Short mmCIF file of C-alpha atoms in Angstrom, two decimals:
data_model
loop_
_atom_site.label_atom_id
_atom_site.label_comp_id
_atom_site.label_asym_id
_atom_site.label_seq_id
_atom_site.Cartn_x
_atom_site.Cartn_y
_atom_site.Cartn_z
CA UNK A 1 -30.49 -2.19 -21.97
CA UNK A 2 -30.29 0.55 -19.78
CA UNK A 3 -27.00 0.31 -18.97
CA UNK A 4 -24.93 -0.24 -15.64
CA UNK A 5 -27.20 1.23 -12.32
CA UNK A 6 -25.44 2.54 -9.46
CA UNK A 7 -27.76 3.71 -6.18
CA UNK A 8 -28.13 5.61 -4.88
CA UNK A 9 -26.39 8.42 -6.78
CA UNK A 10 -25.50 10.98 -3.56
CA UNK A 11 -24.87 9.37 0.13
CA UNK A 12 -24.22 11.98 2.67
CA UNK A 13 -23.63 9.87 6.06
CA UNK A 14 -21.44 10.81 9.50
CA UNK A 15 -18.77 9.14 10.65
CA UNK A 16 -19.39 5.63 11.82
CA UNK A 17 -22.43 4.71 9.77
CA UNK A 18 -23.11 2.17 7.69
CA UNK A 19 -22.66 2.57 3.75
CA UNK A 20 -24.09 0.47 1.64
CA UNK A 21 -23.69 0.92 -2.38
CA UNK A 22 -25.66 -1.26 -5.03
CA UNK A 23 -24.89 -1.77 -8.22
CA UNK A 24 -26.99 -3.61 -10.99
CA UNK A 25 -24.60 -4.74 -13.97
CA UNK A 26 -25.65 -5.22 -17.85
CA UNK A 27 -27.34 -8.13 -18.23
CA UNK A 28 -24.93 -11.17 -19.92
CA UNK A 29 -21.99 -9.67 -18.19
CA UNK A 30 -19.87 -12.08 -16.51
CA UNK A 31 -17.39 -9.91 -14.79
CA UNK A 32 -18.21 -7.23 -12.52
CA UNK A 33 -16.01 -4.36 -10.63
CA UNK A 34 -16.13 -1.58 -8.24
CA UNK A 35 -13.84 1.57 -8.25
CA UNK A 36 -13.10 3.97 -5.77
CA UNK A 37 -12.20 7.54 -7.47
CA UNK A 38 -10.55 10.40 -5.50
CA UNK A 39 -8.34 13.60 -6.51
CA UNK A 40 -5.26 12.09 -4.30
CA UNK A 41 -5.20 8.95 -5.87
CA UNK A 42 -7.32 8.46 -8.98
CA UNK A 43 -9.29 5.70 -9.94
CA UNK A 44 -8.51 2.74 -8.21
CA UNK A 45 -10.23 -0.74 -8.71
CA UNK A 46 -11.42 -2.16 -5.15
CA UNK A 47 -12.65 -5.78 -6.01
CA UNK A 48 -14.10 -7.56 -8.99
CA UNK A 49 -15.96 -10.77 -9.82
CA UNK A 50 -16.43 -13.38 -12.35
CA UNK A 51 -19.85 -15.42 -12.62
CA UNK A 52 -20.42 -13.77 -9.09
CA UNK A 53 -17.44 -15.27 -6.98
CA UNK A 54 -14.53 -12.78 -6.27
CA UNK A 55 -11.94 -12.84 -7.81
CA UNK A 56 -9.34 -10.12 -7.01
CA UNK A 57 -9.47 -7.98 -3.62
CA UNK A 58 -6.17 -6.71 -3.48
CA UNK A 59 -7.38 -3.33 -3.80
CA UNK A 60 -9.97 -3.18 -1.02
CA UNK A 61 -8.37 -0.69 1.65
CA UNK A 62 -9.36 -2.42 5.11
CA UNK A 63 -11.49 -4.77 6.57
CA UNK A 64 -14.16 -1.92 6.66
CA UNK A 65 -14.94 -2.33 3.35
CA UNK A 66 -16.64 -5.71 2.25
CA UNK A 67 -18.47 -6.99 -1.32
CA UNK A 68 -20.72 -9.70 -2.53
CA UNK A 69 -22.73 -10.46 -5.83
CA UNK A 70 -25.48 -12.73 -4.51
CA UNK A 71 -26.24 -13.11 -7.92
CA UNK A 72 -25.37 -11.98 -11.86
CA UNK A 73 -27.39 -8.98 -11.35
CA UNK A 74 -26.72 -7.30 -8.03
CA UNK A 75 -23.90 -6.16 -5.97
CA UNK A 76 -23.28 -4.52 -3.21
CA UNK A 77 -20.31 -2.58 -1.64
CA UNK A 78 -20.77 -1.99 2.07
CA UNK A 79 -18.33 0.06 4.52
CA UNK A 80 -18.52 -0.48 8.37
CA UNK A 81 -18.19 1.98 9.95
CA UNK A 82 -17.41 4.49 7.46
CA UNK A 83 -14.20 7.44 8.02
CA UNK A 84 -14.34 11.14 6.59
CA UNK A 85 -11.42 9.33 4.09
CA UNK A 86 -13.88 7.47 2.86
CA UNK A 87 -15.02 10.07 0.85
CA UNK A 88 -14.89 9.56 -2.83
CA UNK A 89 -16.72 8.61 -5.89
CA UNK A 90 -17.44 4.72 -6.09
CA UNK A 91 -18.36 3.84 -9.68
CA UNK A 92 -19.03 0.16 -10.89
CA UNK A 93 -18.38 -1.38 -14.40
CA UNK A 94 -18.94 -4.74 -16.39
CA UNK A 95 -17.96 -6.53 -18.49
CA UNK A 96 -18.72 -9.62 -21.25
CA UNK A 97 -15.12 -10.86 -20.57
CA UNK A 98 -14.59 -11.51 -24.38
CA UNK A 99 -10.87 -10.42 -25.89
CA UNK A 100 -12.36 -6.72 -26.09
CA UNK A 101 -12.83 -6.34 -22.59
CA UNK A 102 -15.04 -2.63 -22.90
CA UNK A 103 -16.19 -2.07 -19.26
CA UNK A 104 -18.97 -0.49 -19.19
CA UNK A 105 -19.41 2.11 -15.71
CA UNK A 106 -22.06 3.26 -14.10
CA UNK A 107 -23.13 6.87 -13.56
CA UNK A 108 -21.58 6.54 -9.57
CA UNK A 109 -22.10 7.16 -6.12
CA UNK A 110 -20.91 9.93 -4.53
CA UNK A 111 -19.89 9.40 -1.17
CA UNK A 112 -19.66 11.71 1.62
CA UNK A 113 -18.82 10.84 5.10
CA UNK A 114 -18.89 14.24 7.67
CA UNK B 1 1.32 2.11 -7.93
CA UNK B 2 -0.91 2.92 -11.06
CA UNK B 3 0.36 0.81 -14.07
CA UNK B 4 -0.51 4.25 -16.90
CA UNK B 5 0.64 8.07 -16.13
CA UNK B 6 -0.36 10.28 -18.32
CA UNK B 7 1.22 13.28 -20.06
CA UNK B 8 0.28 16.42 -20.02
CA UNK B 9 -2.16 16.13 -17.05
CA UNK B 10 -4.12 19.12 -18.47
CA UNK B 11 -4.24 20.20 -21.99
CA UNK B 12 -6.46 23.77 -23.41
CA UNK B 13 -6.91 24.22 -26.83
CA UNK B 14 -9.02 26.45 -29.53
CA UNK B 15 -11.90 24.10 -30.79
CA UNK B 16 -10.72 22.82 -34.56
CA UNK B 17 -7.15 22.35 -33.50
CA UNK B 18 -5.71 19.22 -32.72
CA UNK B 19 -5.46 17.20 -28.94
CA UNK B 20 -2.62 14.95 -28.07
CA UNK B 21 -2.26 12.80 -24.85
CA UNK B 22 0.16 10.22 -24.00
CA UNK B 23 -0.18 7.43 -22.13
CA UNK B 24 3.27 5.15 -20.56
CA UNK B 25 2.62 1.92 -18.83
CA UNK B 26 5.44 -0.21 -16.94
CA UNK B 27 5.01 -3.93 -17.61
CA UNK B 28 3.95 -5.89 -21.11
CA UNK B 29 0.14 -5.74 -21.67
CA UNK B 30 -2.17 -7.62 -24.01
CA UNK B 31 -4.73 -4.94 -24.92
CA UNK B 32 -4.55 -0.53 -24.19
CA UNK B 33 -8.24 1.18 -24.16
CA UNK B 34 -8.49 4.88 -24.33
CA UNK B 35 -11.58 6.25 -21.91
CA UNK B 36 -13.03 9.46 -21.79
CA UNK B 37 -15.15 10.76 -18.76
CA UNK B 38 -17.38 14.08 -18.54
CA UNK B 39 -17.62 15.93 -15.13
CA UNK B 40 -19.48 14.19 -12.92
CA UNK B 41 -20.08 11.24 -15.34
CA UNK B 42 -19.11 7.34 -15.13
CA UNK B 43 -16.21 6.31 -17.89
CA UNK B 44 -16.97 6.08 -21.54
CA UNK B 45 -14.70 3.65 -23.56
CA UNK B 46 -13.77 5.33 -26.96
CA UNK B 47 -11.16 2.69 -28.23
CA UNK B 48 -9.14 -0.11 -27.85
CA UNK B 49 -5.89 -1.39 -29.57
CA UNK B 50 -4.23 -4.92 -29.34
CA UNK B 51 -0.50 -5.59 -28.13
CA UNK B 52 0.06 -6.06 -31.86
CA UNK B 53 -1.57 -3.61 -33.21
CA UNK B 54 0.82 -0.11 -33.73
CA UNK B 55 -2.22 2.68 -34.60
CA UNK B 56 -6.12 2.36 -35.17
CA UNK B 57 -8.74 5.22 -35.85
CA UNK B 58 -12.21 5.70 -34.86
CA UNK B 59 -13.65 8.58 -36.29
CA UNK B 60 -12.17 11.26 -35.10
CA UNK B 61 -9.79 9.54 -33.31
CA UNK B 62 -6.06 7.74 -33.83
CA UNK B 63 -4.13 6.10 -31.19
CA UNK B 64 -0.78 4.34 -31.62
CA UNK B 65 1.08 2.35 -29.94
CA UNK B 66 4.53 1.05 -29.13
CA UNK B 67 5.28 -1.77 -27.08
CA UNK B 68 8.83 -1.19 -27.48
CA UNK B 69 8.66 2.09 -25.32
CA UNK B 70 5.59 1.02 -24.01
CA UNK B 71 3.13 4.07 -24.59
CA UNK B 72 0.70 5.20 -26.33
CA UNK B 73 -0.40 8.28 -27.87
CA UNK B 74 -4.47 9.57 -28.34
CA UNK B 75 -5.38 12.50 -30.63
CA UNK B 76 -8.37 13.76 -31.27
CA UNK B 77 -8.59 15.91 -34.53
CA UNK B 78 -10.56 19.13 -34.89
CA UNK B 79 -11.34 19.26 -31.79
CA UNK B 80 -14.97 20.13 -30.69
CA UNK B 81 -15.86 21.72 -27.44
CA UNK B 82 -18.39 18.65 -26.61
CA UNK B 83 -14.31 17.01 -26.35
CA UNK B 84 -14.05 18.82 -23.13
CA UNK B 85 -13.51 15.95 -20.56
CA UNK B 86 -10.57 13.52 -19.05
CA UNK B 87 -9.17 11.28 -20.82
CA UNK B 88 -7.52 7.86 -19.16
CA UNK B 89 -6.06 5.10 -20.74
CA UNK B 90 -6.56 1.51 -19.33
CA UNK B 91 -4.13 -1.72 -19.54
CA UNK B 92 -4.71 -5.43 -19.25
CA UNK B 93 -2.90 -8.31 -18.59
CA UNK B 94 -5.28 -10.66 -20.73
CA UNK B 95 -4.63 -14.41 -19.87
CA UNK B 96 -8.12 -14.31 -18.58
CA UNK B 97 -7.11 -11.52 -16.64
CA UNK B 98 -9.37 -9.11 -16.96
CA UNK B 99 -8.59 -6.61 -14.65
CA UNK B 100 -7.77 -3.05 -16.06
CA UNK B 101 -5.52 -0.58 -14.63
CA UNK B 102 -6.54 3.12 -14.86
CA UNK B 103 -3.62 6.11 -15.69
CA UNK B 104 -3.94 9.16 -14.09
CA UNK B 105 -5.70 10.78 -16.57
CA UNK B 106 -5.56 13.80 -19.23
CA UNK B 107 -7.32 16.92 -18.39
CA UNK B 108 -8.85 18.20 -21.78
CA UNK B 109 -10.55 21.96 -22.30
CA UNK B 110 -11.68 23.18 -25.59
CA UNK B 111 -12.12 26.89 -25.96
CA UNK B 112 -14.64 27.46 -27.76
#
């Protein structure tokens, strides 16, 4: 398998644009979940799914920011309109959802709003 | 707030000798991972230990922990500069609750 796939890897975008951020997860995995990482604050988990219905958005920041798994193998992460504070590194994981719960991240997106 | 802060943030060392980072957490958890993650890289899980479970190895690696004062410790013996990363332990609830929740990481440099 080759893994968790993030794309793209490097989004340079101005101020107002749309963002969108795809993720493919491991195939088998159940649960799925997008991070936001920054200096300030650290990794923080935005939103995550099970069997491709969301289950926890407590941590998405504003009603900018929106998610959906259309299905077990793609997700998307999409910001409208996109702030300079925006800026971060947005990785996504999954998971089997077994007792060990490994997550398993992807390589990330780095995101740069100007 | 972040449920794990970890101690020291940074940490240098001379490659062979020993790393130690500690991890606290605030509430009762079911399950502690340790994660490691190169510059510029996604996460890497290295190890996980159980509520009820005090200290497991992995190779080069031990972690403990104690529930009683909730933390938990990770050390990495003779260290290797290919070690050089951060180093973030994770928490869960379990109950089907499979969200984890990230500390703020260790800071790791070995001099080669």
């Amino acid at each position: 398998d080759a893994g968790v796939i993030q794309s793209p890897r490097h989004e340079v975008t101005e101020m107002g644009q749309e963002v969108t951020l795809r993720c493919k997860p491991i195939s088998g995995h159940d649960y799925l979940f997008w991070y936001r990482q920054t200096m300030m604050r650290g990794l923080e988990l935005l939103i995550y799914f099970n069997n491709n219905v969301p289950i926890d958005d407590s941590g998405m920041p504003e009603d900018r920011f929106s998610a959906k798994m259309p299905n077990a193998s793609f997700s998307t992460l999409k910001i409208q309109p996109s702030e300079p504070r925006d800026s971060a590194v947005y990785f996504c994981a999954s998971t089997t959802g077994t007792d060990n719960n490994e997550q398993f991240f992807g390589p990330g997106t780095r995101l740069t709003v100007l | 707030s972040q449920q794990g802060e970890e101690d020291p943030q940074a940490l240098s060392i001379q490659e062979g000798e020993n790393a130690t980072m500690n991890c606290s957490y605030k509430t009762s958890i079911n399950n502690l991972q340790w994660y490691r993650q190169n510059s510029g890289r996604g996460l890497v899980h290295l190890i996980l230990i159980r509520s009820n479970e005090r200290e497991k190895h992995s190779g080069r690696l031990r972690v403990t922990l104690d529930t009683s004062k909730k933390s938990s410790s990770l050390l990495i013996t003779a260290s290797r500069a290919a070690d050089t990363a951060s180093y973030f332990c994770a928490t869960d609830l379990g109950f089907g609750n499979e969200k984890l929740t990230f500390g703020t990481g260790t800071r790791l440099t070995i001099i080669p």
